[in-house]
């Protein structure tokens, strides 16, 4: 690695594709992608091992979702069971849904000690009172203030800073954790640095299976990623890669965190049995805002990771997407289900446009 300019580094392309046919050249990537402190001397195999390995199964049924040719050194990956798990819940005006999530967390079956951190991101309702009333049900529940700046990433970073645990799990206030959620994440922690769980929508959003997020081992993005609504990581890993990027608002921050960790050589795994019952947006304005933010974040991710291999859609796909939107305009008046589908697609494509303008890239 060598420093090029303030905030960026150059990385040899063959470190991303060792043994490939591509001639060695240099790729500029964000500084945070190369912040990891290597275990071996500079230029050693430990440093070069920060390359993603193929997807494969590891003990305990956890799928390590990786790509590339050489896995990181086993000595650098082996960990023990967490000493203490800190569950971080970012919340803003969540008094209506937070009680259900806290009830679910109180029923966790894990034998590993754990604490709950409700991180209040500027609530104006009775969120804090709800959290206070739940204290007797937990061995340790703390309320952390993060009202100085809005954003889930801001709240999560405050949670990381306040966490006493060496392993941190993240969930949302409007979802419901399965009783075995923490136990599954703790089991996966022995073999992984960052873990993603599964999101199940049938309980909280029945009849909308077509909107269910893709499982981590079925994603088709640049690199697999753990979703922010159900993920966990060792605290030292989160600290090393710089935590959650607070510039992402309303989406994309989980992809960014996972990709930074993977590009730094950390092992990102999937624990399918770490189940979170996930709530989809009910109202169309809320759904449209969510998809708009996803689209804008997509353009930001492309601007940040295009030199590391993140490719945009080809022109034919872009044309097909926009033509579909025009041809299906009548769906707005045909049925609620079709209207909802059209709004989802339109908001996301519009977000791509807005994000492209803001980031100065073409990501349509």
mmCIF file of N, CA and C in Angstrom, residues 127-255:
data_model
loop_
_atom_site.group_PDB
_atom_site.id
_atom_site.type_symbol
_atom_site.label_atom_id
_atom_site.label_comp_id
_atom_site.label_asym_id
_atom_site.label_seq_id
_atom_site.Cartn_x
_atom_site.Cartn_y
_atom_site.Cartn_z
ATOM 1 N N UNK A 127 -40.763 7.118 23.775
ATOM 2 C CA UNK A 127 -39.794 6.037 23.579
ATOM 3 C C UNK A 127 -38.961 5.791 24.836
ATOM 4 N N UNK A 128 -38.467 6.836 25.438
ATOM 5 C CA UNK A 128 -37.611 6.673 26.623
ATOM 6 C C UNK A 128 -38.387 6.071 27.784
ATOM 7 N N UNK A 129 -39.621 6.497 27.948
ATOM 8 C CA UNK A 129 -40.436 5.941 29.027
ATOM 9 C C UNK A 129 -40.691 4.453 28.809
ATOM 10 N N UNK A 130 -40.912 4.064 27.559
ATOM 11 C CA UNK A 130 -41.103 2.649 27.237
ATOM 12 C C UNK A 130 -39.864 1.848 27.621
ATOM 13 N N UNK A 131 -38.704 2.369 27.277
ATOM 14 C CA UNK A 131 -37.453 1.683 27.609
ATOM 15 C C UNK A 131 -37.244 1.614 29.122
ATOM 16 N N UNK A 132 -37.575 2.668 29.809
ATOM 17 C CA UNK A 132 -37.419 2.689 31.272
ATOM 18 C C UNK A 132 -38.284 1.618 31.934
ATOM 19 N N UNK A 133 -39.510 1.465 31.446
ATOM 20 C CA UNK A 133 -40.414 0.485 32.038
ATOM 21 C C UNK A 133 -39.943 -0.949 31.817
ATOM 22 N N UNK A 134 -39.100 -1.144 30.793
ATOM 23 C CA UNK A 134 -38.628 -2.500 30.477
ATOM 24 C C UNK A 134 -37.397 -2.898 31.276
ATOM 25 N N UNK A 135 -36.808 -1.986 32.016
ATOM 26 C CA UNK A 135 -35.556 -2.267 32.739
ATOM 27 C C UNK A 135 -35.630 -3.513 33.623
ATOM 28 N N UNK A 136 -36.707 -3.716 34.409
ATOM 29 C CA UNK A 136 -36.733 -4.875 35.314
ATOM 30 C C UNK A 136 -36.657 -6.224 34.614
ATOM 31 N N UNK A 137 -36.913 -6.259 33.310
ATOM 32 C CA UNK A 137 -36.925 -7.528 32.587
ATOM 33 C C UNK A 137 -35.541 -7.928 32.085
ATOM 34 N N UNK A 138 -34.559 -7.064 32.267
ATOM 35 C CA UNK A 138 -33.227 -7.324 31.744
ATOM 36 C C UNK A 138 -32.177 -7.223 32.844
ATOM 37 N N UNK A 139 -31.144 -7.991 32.658
ATOM 38 C CA UNK A 139 -30.016 -7.909 33.581
ATOM 39 C C UNK A 139 -29.367 -6.537 33.494
ATOM 40 N N UNK A 140 -29.284 -6.009 32.273
ATOM 41 C CA UNK A 140 -28.727 -4.668 32.073
ATOM 42 C C UNK A 140 -29.361 -4.045 30.842
ATOM 43 N N UNK A 141 -30.077 -2.938 31.040
ATOM 44 C CA UNK A 141 -30.626 -2.165 29.943
ATOM 45 C C UNK A 141 -30.253 -0.706 30.183
ATOM 46 N N UNK A 142 -29.630 -0.109 29.180
ATOM 47 C CA UNK A 142 -29.235 1.293 29.291
ATOM 48 C C UNK A 142 -29.834 2.100 28.145
ATOM 49 N N UNK A 143 -30.123 3.348 28.413
ATOM 50 C CA UNK A 143 -30.634 4.268 27.401
ATOM 51 C C UNK A 143 -29.510 5.244 27.065
ATOM 52 N N UNK A 144 -29.125 5.265 25.798
ATOM 53 C CA UNK A 144 -28.022 6.100 25.332
ATOM 54 C C UNK A 144 -28.585 7.241 24.502
ATOM 55 N N UNK A 145 -28.109 8.445 24.744
ATOM 56 C CA UNK A 145 -28.599 9.607 24.004
ATOM 57 C C UNK A 145 -27.786 9.813 22.729
ATOM 58 N N UNK A 146 -28.490 9.929 21.619
ATOM 59 C CA UNK A 146 -27.862 10.241 20.331
ATOM 60 C C UNK A 146 -28.728 11.249 19.597
ATOM 61 N N UNK A 147 -29.181 12.259 20.319
ATOM 62 C CA UNK A 147 -30.126 13.218 19.756
ATOM 63 C C UNK A 147 -29.449 14.389 19.058
ATOM 64 N N UNK A 148 -28.126 14.421 19.074
ATOM 65 C CA UNK A 148 -27.421 15.566 18.500
ATOM 66 C C UNK A 148 -27.457 15.584 16.979
ATOM 67 N N UNK A 149 -27.613 14.399 16.374
ATOM 68 C CA UNK A 149 -27.631 14.330 14.919
ATOM 69 C C UNK A 149 -28.521 13.170 14.489
ATOM 70 N N UNK A 150 -29.470 13.401 13.559
ATOM 71 C CA UNK A 150 -30.357 12.311 13.141
ATOM 72 C C UNK A 150 -29.630 11.296 12.273
ATOM 73 N N UNK A 151 -30.104 10.070 12.295
ATOM 74 C CA UNK A 151 -29.543 9.028 11.442
ATOM 75 C C UNK A 151 -29.260 7.753 12.206
ATOM 76 N N UNK A 152 -29.640 6.621 11.618
ATOM 77 C CA UNK A 152 -29.397 5.342 12.268
ATOM 78 C C UNK A 152 -27.910 5.074 12.463
ATOM 79 N N UNK A 153 -27.104 5.485 11.499
ATOM 80 C CA UNK A 153 -25.664 5.248 11.636
ATOM 81 C C UNK A 153 -25.102 6.025 12.813
ATOM 82 N N UNK A 154 -25.583 7.227 13.001
ATOM 83 C CA UNK A 154 -25.150 8.020 14.159
ATOM 84 C C UNK A 154 -25.507 7.291 15.454
ATOM 85 N N UNK A 155 -26.738 6.801 15.534
ATOM 86 C CA UNK A 155 -27.177 6.100 16.744
ATOM 87 C C UNK A 155 -26.383 4.811 16.953
ATOM 88 N N UNK A 156 -26.139 4.078 15.891
ATOM 89 C CA UNK A 156 -25.373 2.832 16.032
ATOM 90 C C UNK A 156 -23.947 3.109 16.493
ATOM 91 N N UNK A 157 -23.339 4.165 15.960
ATOM 92 C CA UNK A 157 -21.983 4.491 16.391
ATOM 93 C C UNK A 157 -21.938 4.897 17.860
ATOM 94 N N UNK A 158 -22.966 5.606 18.306
ATOM 95 C CA UNK A 158 -23.045 5.932 19.738
ATOM 96 C C UNK A 158 -23.178 4.653 20.557
ATOM 97 N N UNK A 159 -23.943 3.705 20.033
ATOM 98 C CA UNK A 159 -24.081 2.424 20.722
ATOM 99 C C UNK A 159 -22.766 1.679 20.807
ATOM 100 N N UNK A 160 -21.991 1.694 19.725
ATOM 101 C CA UNK A 160 -20.681 1.038 19.735
ATOM 102 C C UNK A 160 -19.784 1.664 20.792
ATOM 103 N N UNK A 161 -19.776 2.989 20.837
ATOM 104 C CA UNK A 161 -18.915 3.689 21.791
ATOM 105 C C UNK A 161 -19.301 3.375 23.235
ATOM 106 N N UNK A 162 -20.596 3.203 23.494
ATOM 107 C CA UNK A 162 -21.057 2.969 24.866
ATOM 108 C C UNK A 162 -21.060 1.498 25.250
ATOM 109 N N UNK A 163 -20.926 0.617 24.271
ATOM 110 C CA UNK A 163 -21.046 -0.824 24.527
ATOM 111 C C UNK A 163 -19.933 -1.334 25.440
ATOM 112 N N UNK A 164 -20.303 -2.162 26.396
ATOM 113 C CA UNK A 164 -19.328 -2.812 27.272
ATOM 114 C C UNK A 164 -18.926 -4.185 26.756
ATOM 115 N N UNK A 165 -19.686 -4.702 25.795
ATOM 116 C CA UNK A 165 -19.412 -6.023 25.261
ATOM 117 C C UNK A 165 -18.298 -6.024 24.231
ATOM 118 N N UNK A 166 -17.704 -7.191 24.033
ATOM 119 C CA UNK A 166 -16.690 -7.351 22.989
ATOM 120 C C UNK A 166 -17.318 -7.774 21.671
ATOM 121 N N UNK A 167 -18.617 -8.047 21.678
ATOM 122 C CA UNK A 167 -19.354 -8.453 20.484
ATOM 123 C C UNK A 167 -20.662 -7.676 20.479
ATOM 124 N N UNK A 168 -20.989 -7.057 19.333
ATOM 125 C CA UNK A 168 -22.135 -6.147 19.271
ATOM 126 C C UNK A 168 -23.129 -6.620 18.226
ATOM 127 N N UNK A 169 -24.391 -6.747 18.622
ATOM 128 C CA UNK A 169 -25.475 -7.140 17.728
ATOM 129 C C UNK A 169 -26.384 -5.938 17.490
ATOM 130 N N UNK A 170 -26.889 -5.805 16.274
ATOM 131 C CA UNK A 170 -27.737 -4.678 15.903
ATOM 132 C C UNK A 170 -29.105 -5.179 15.438
ATOM 133 N N UNK A 171 -30.141 -4.503 15.905
ATOM 134 C CA UNK A 171 -31.491 -4.787 15.425
ATOM 135 C C UNK A 171 -32.286 -3.486 15.463
ATOM 136 N N UNK A 172 -33.467 -3.493 14.865
ATOM 137 C CA UNK A 172 -34.303 -2.295 14.811
ATOM 138 C C UNK A 172 -35.449 -2.389 15.811
ATOM 139 N N UNK A 173 -35.988 -1.225 16.156
ATOM 140 C CA UNK A 173 -37.035 -1.160 17.170
ATOM 141 C C UNK A 173 -38.392 -1.626 16.658
ATOM 142 N N UNK A 174 -38.576 -1.687 15.336
ATOM 143 C CA UNK A 174 -39.888 -2.077 14.809
ATOM 144 C C UNK A 174 -39.936 -3.517 14.324
ATOM 145 N N UNK A 175 -38.915 -4.311 14.637
ATOM 146 C CA UNK A 175 -38.902 -5.724 14.276
ATOM 147 C C UNK A 175 -39.018 -6.585 15.532
ATOM 148 N N UNK A 176 -39.008 -7.906 15.360
ATOM 149 C CA UNK A 176 -39.132 -8.816 16.504
ATOM 150 C C UNK A 176 -38.108 -9.934 16.354
ATOM 151 N N UNK A 177 -37.230 -10.062 17.330
ATOM 152 C CA UNK A 177 -36.191 -11.084 17.282
ATOM 153 C C UNK A 177 -36.743 -12.456 17.642
ATOM 154 N N UNK A 178 -36.345 -13.459 16.883
ATOM 155 C CA UNK A 178 -36.689 -14.837 17.217
ATOM 156 C C UNK A 178 -35.975 -15.217 18.517
ATOM 157 N N UNK A 179 -36.547 -16.103 19.345
ATOM 158 C CA UNK A 179 -35.908 -16.454 20.626
ATOM 159 C C UNK A 179 -34.463 -16.949 20.492
ATOM 160 N N UNK A 180 -34.116 -17.580 19.390
ATOM 161 C CA UNK A 180 -32.760 -18.097 19.223
ATOM 162 C C UNK A 180 -31.827 -17.160 18.493
ATOM 163 N N UNK A 181 -32.255 -15.910 18.300
ATOM 164 C CA UNK A 181 -31.473 -14.951 17.500
ATOM 165 C C UNK A 181 -30.066 -14.738 18.066
ATOM 166 N N UNK A 182 -29.970 -14.339 19.314
ATOM 167 C CA UNK A 182 -28.660 -14.053 19.895
ATOM 168 C C UNK A 182 -27.800 -15.298 20.000
ATOM 169 N N UNK A 183 -28.391 -16.431 20.318
ATOM 170 C CA UNK A 183 -27.617 -17.672 20.426
ATOM 171 C C UNK A 183 -26.980 -18.024 19.086
ATOM 172 N N UNK A 184 -27.719 -17.833 17.990
ATOM 173 C CA UNK A 184 -27.188 -18.140 16.663
ATOM 174 C C UNK A 184 -26.057 -17.187 16.286
ATOM 175 N N UNK A 185 -26.208 -15.921 16.618
ATOM 176 C CA UNK A 185 -25.147 -14.958 16.319
ATOM 177 C C UNK A 185 -23.895 -15.259 17.143
ATOM 178 N N UNK A 186 -24.084 -15.605 18.418
ATOM 179 C CA UNK A 186 -22.941 -15.925 19.272
ATOM 180 C C UNK A 186 -22.193 -17.148 18.757
ATOM 181 N N UNK A 187 -22.933 -18.143 18.251
ATOM 182 C CA UNK A 187 -22.292 -19.340 17.696
ATOM 183 C C UNK A 187 -21.494 -18.988 16.441
ATOM 184 N N UNK A 188 -22.051 -18.118 15.601
ATOM 185 C CA UNK A 188 -21.363 -17.718 14.373
ATOM 186 C C UNK A 188 -20.142 -16.864 14.661
ATOM 187 N N UNK A 189 -20.123 -16.199 15.801
ATOM 188 C CA UNK A 189 -19.015 -15.296 16.139
ATOM 189 C C UNK A 189 -17.695 -16.026 16.306
ATOM 190 N N UNK A 190 -17.739 -17.316 16.570
ATOM 191 C CA UNK A 190 -16.502 -18.072 16.761
ATOM 192 C C UNK A 190 -15.721 -18.235 15.462
ATOM 193 N N UNK A 191 -16.416 -18.102 14.328
ATOM 194 C CA UNK A 191 -15.768 -18.339 13.038
ATOM 195 C C UNK A 191 -15.761 -17.109 12.129
ATOM 196 N N UNK A 192 -16.410 -16.027 12.553
ATOM 197 C CA UNK A 192 -16.565 -14.870 11.674
ATOM 198 C C UNK A 192 -16.276 -13.567 12.406
ATOM 199 N N UNK A 193 -15.942 -12.553 11.625
ATOM 200 C CA UNK A 193 -15.698 -11.218 12.182
ATOM 201 C C UNK A 193 -16.960 -10.360 12.160
ATOM 202 N N UNK A 194 -17.755 -10.524 11.113
ATOM 203 C CA UNK A 194 -19.023 -9.801 10.971
ATOM 204 C C UNK A 194 -20.045 -10.794 10.448
ATOM 205 N N UNK A 195 -21.249 -10.780 11.012
ATOM 206 C CA UNK A 195 -22.262 -11.787 10.679
ATOM 207 C C UNK A 195 -23.572 -11.110 10.297
ATOM 208 N N UNK A 196 -24.221 -11.660 9.292
ATOM 209 C CA UNK A 196 -25.568 -11.244 8.934
ATOM 210 C C UNK A 196 -26.546 -12.357 9.226
ATOM 211 N N UNK A 197 -27.716 -12.011 9.722
ATOM 212 C CA UNK A 197 -28.762 -12.994 9.964
ATOM 213 C C UNK A 197 -29.826 -12.924 8.884
ATOM 214 N N UNK A 198 -30.886 -13.681 9.049
ATOM 215 C CA UNK A 198 -31.947 -13.724 8.038
ATOM 216 C C UNK A 198 -33.134 -12.861 8.468
ATOM 217 N N UNK A 199 -33.818 -12.311 7.479
ATOM 218 C CA UNK A 199 -34.993 -11.477 7.710
ATOM 219 C C UNK A 199 -36.223 -12.208 7.184
ATOM 220 N N UNK A 200 -37.206 -12.403 8.048
ATOM 221 C CA UNK A 200 -38.429 -13.133 7.726
ATOM 222 C C UNK A 200 -39.599 -12.158 7.814
ATOM 223 N N UNK A 201 -40.434 -12.076 6.763
ATOM 224 C CA UNK A 201 -41.485 -11.059 6.709
ATOM 225 C C UNK A 201 -42.894 -11.599 6.921
ATOM 226 N N UNK A 202 -43.072 -12.917 6.994
ATOM 227 C CA UNK A 202 -44.419 -13.492 7.047
ATOM 228 C C UNK A 202 -45.167 -13.124 8.322
ATOM 229 N N UNK A 203 -44.463 -12.919 9.423
ATOM 230 C CA UNK A 203 -45.117 -12.634 10.707
ATOM 231 C C UNK A 203 -45.633 -11.202 10.775
ATOM 232 N N UNK A 204 -44.777 -10.232 10.436
ATOM 233 C CA UNK A 204 -45.143 -8.824 10.592
ATOM 234 C C UNK A 204 -45.700 -8.196 9.311
ATOM 235 N N UNK A 205 -45.420 -8.791 8.167
ATOM 236 C CA UNK A 205 -45.913 -8.256 6.887
ATOM 237 C C UNK A 205 -46.415 -9.400 6.015
ATOM 238 N N UNK A 206 -47.472 -10.090 6.445
ATOM 239 C CA UNK A 206 -47.981 -11.244 5.678
ATOM 240 C C UNK A 206 -48.509 -10.822 4.305
ATOM 241 N N UNK A 207 -48.366 -11.729 3.345
ATOM 242 C CA UNK A 207 -48.887 -11.465 2.013
ATOM 243 C C UNK A 207 -47.984 -10.647 1.128
ATOM 244 N N UNK A 208 -46.765 -10.367 1.586
ATOM 245 C CA UNK A 208 -45.848 -9.545 0.781
ATOM 246 C C UNK A 208 -44.512 -10.251 0.593
ATOM 247 N N UNK A 209 -44.592 -11.514 0.264
ATOM 248 C CA UNK A 209 -43.376 -12.312 0.095
ATOM 249 C C UNK A 209 -42.497 -11.781 -1.026
ATOM 250 N N UNK A 210 -43.109 -11.117 -2.027
ATOM 251 C CA UNK A 210 -42.321 -10.599 -3.152
ATOM 252 C C UNK A 210 -41.409 -9.461 -2.734
ATOM 253 N N UNK A 211 -41.646 -8.880 -1.556
ATOM 254 C CA UNK A 211 -40.811 -7.782 -1.084
ATOM 255 C C UNK A 211 -39.780 -8.226 -0.047
ATOM 256 N N UNK A 212 -39.735 -9.508 0.258
ATOM 257 C CA UNK A 212 -38.808 -9.999 1.263
ATOM 258 C C UNK A 212 -37.368 -9.774 0.811
ATOM 259 N N UNK A 213 -36.506 -9.258 1.700
ATOM 260 C CA UNK A 213 -35.096 -9.069 1.335
ATOM 261 C C UNK A 213 -34.439 -10.400 0.981
ATOM 262 N N UNK A 214 -33.562 -10.386 0.009
ATOM 263 C CA UNK A 214 -32.870 -11.602 -0.402
ATOM 264 C C UNK A 214 -31.963 -12.105 0.716
ATOM 265 N N UNK A 215 -31.939 -13.421 0.942
ATOM 266 C CA UNK A 215 -30.980 -13.963 1.917
ATOM 267 C C UNK A 215 -29.561 -13.606 1.505
ATOM 268 N N UNK A 216 -28.688 -13.550 2.472
ATOM 269 C CA UNK A 216 -27.321 -13.113 2.213
ATOM 270 C C UNK A 216 -26.602 -14.002 1.205
ATOM 271 N N UNK A 217 -26.908 -15.293 1.204
ATOM 272 C CA UNK A 217 -26.240 -16.202 0.284
ATOM 273 C C UNK A 217 -26.897 -16.221 -1.094
ATOM 274 N N UNK A 218 -27.897 -15.345 -1.314
ATOM 275 C CA UNK A 218 -28.540 -15.253 -2.623
ATOM 276 C C UNK A 218 -28.416 -13.852 -3.215
ATOM 277 N N UNK A 219 -27.656 -12.977 -2.576
ATOM 278 C CA UNK A 219 -27.508 -11.615 -3.061
ATOM 279 C C UNK A 219 -26.673 -11.584 -4.331
ATOM 280 N N UNK A 220 -26.948 -10.621 -5.187
ATOM 281 C CA UNK A 220 -26.235 -10.503 -6.454
ATOM 282 C C UNK A 220 -25.518 -9.171 -6.585
ATOM 283 N N UNK A 221 -25.281 -8.496 -5.474
ATOM 284 C CA UNK A 221 -24.600 -7.202 -5.504
ATOM 285 C C UNK A 221 -23.092 -7.402 -5.677
ATOM 286 N N UNK A 222 -22.359 -6.332 -5.629
ATOM 287 C CA UNK A 222 -20.901 -6.321 -5.745
ATOM 288 C C UNK A 222 -20.260 -7.357 -4.820
ATOM 289 N N UNK A 223 -20.593 -7.303 -3.542
ATOM 290 C CA UNK A 223 -20.174 -8.288 -2.551
ATOM 291 C C UNK A 223 -21.362 -8.545 -1.629
ATOM 292 N N UNK A 224 -21.474 -9.717 -1.033
ATOM 293 C CA UNK A 224 -22.562 -9.968 -0.076
ATOM 294 C C UNK A 224 -22.448 -8.999 1.105
ATOM 295 N N UNK A 225 -23.592 -8.718 1.727
ATOM 296 C CA UNK A 225 -23.571 -7.791 2.861
ATOM 297 C C UNK A 225 -24.582 -8.209 3.912
ATOM 298 N N UNK A 226 -24.269 -7.880 5.145
ATOM 299 C CA UNK A 226 -25.159 -8.138 6.271
ATOM 300 C C UNK A 226 -26.084 -6.942 6.449
ATOM 301 N N UNK A 227 -27.370 -7.173 6.510
ATOM 302 C CA UNK A 227 -28.331 -6.066 6.612
ATOM 303 C C UNK A 227 -28.340 -5.479 8.020
ATOM 304 N N UNK A 228 -28.462 -4.149 8.080
ATOM 305 C CA UNK A 228 -28.383 -3.451 9.357
ATOM 306 C C UNK A 228 -29.459 -3.849 10.339
ATOM 307 N N UNK A 229 -30.592 -4.352 9.854
ATOM 308 C CA UNK A 229 -31.678 -4.752 10.739
ATOM 309 C C UNK A 229 -31.386 -6.049 11.475
ATOM 310 N N UNK A 230 -30.360 -6.769 11.044
ATOM 311 C CA UNK A 230 -30.021 -8.042 11.673
ATOM 312 C C UNK A 230 -28.561 -8.378 11.378
ATOM 313 N N UNK A 231 -27.670 -7.882 12.194
ATOM 314 C CA UNK A 231 -26.255 -8.159 11.986
ATOM 315 C C UNK A 231 -25.518 -8.042 13.313
ATOM 316 N N UNK A 232 -24.275 -8.476 13.310
ATOM 317 C CA UNK A 232 -23.449 -8.421 14.516
ATOM 318 C C UNK A 232 -21.990 -8.434 14.096
ATOM 319 N N UNK A 233 -21.128 -7.930 14.954
ATOM 320 C CA UNK A 233 -19.693 -7.917 14.657
ATOM 321 C C UNK A 233 -18.921 -7.771 15.958
ATOM 322 N N UNK A 234 -17.672 -8.209 15.921
ATOM 323 C CA UNK A 234 -16.788 -7.993 17.054
ATOM 324 C C UNK A 234 -16.487 -6.506 17.157
ATOM 325 N N UNK A 235 -16.424 -5.994 18.356
ATOM 326 C CA UNK A 235 -16.238 -4.559 18.545
ATOM 327 C C UNK A 235 -14.918 -4.085 17.971
ATOM 328 N N UNK A 236 -13.876 -4.891 18.085
ATOM 329 C CA UNK A 236 -12.586 -4.452 17.551
ATOM 330 C C UNK A 236 -12.615 -4.337 16.032
ATOM 331 N N UNK A 237 -13.443 -5.148 15.375
ATOM 332 C CA UNK A 237 -13.583 -5.050 13.923
ATOM 333 C C UNK A 237 -14.296 -3.759 13.554
ATOM 334 N N UNK A 238 -15.387 -3.460 14.245
ATOM 335 C CA UNK A 238 -16.126 -2.224 13.980
ATOM 336 C C UNK A 238 -15.246 -1.001 14.197
ATOM 337 N N UNK A 239 -14.423 -1.048 15.222
ATOM 338 C CA UNK A 239 -13.518 0.069 15.493
ATOM 339 C C UNK A 239 -12.462 0.189 14.406
ATOM 340 N N UNK A 240 -11.919 -0.949 13.965
ATOM 341 C CA UNK A 240 -10.842 -0.940 12.978
ATOM 342 C C UNK A 240 -11.289 -0.381 11.640
ATOM 343 N N UNK A 241 -12.524 -0.690 11.216
ATOM 344 C CA UNK A 241 -12.980 -0.226 9.902
ATOM 345 C C UNK A 241 -13.678 1.126 9.975
ATOM 346 N N UNK A 242 -13.784 1.705 11.160
ATOM 347 C CA UNK A 242 -14.335 3.051 11.282
ATOM 348 C C UNK A 242 -15.810 3.142 11.584
ATOM 349 N N UNK A 243 -16.449 2.015 11.950
ATOM 350 C CA UNK A 243 -17.859 2.049 12.320
ATOM 351 C C UNK A 243 -18.765 2.301 11.126
ATOM 352 N N UNK A 244 -19.981 2.698 11.427
ATOM 353 C CA UNK A 244 -20.982 2.977 10.380
ATOM 354 C C UNK A 244 -20.734 4.358 9.779
ATOM 355 N N UNK A 245 -20.788 4.458 8.465
ATOM 356 C CA UNK A 245 -20.573 5.734 7.785
ATOM 357 C C UNK A 245 -21.832 6.581 7.891
ATOM 358 N N UNK A 246 -21.737 7.696 8.597
ATOM 359 C CA UNK A 246 -22.911 8.522 8.880
ATOM 360 C C UNK A 246 -23.357 9.372 7.697
ATOM 361 N N UNK A 247 -22.611 9.318 6.598
ATOM 362 C CA UNK A 247 -23.043 10.051 5.409
ATOM 363 C C UNK A 247 -24.191 9.341 4.695
ATOM 364 N N UNK A 248 -24.340 8.044 4.941
ATOM 365 C CA UNK A 248 -25.464 7.307 4.360
ATOM 366 C C UNK A 248 -26.692 7.540 5.221
ATOM 367 N N UNK A 249 -27.768 7.979 4.603
ATOM 368 C CA UNK A 249 -28.998 8.260 5.322
ATOM 369 C C UNK A 249 -30.139 7.479 4.705
ATOM 370 N N UNK A 250 -30.728 6.567 5.503
ATOM 371 C CA UNK A 250 -31.898 5.835 5.028
ATOM 372 C C UNK A 250 -31.593 4.619 4.187
ATOM 373 N N UNK A 251 -30.360 4.180 4.137
ATOM 374 C CA UNK A 251 -30.035 2.987 3.374
ATOM 375 C C UNK A 251 -28.607 3.009 2.859
ATOM 376 N N UNK A 252 -28.081 1.826 2.571
ATOM 377 C CA UNK A 252 -26.753 1.721 2.000
ATOM 378 C C UNK A 252 -25.630 1.616 3.012
ATOM 379 N N UNK A 253 -25.901 2.030 4.266
ATOM 380 C CA UNK A 253 -24.840 2.010 5.272
ATOM 381 C C UNK A 253 -24.420 0.598 5.644
ATOM 382 N N UNK A 254 -25.365 -0.357 5.548
ATOM 383 C CA UNK A 254 -25.016 -1.741 5.868
ATOM 384 C C UNK A 254 -24.157 -2.368 4.770
ATOM 385 N N UNK A 255 -24.461 -2.038 3.507
ATOM 386 C CA UNK A 255 -23.626 -2.517 2.416
ATOM 387 C C UNK A 255 -22.217 -1.945 2.544
#
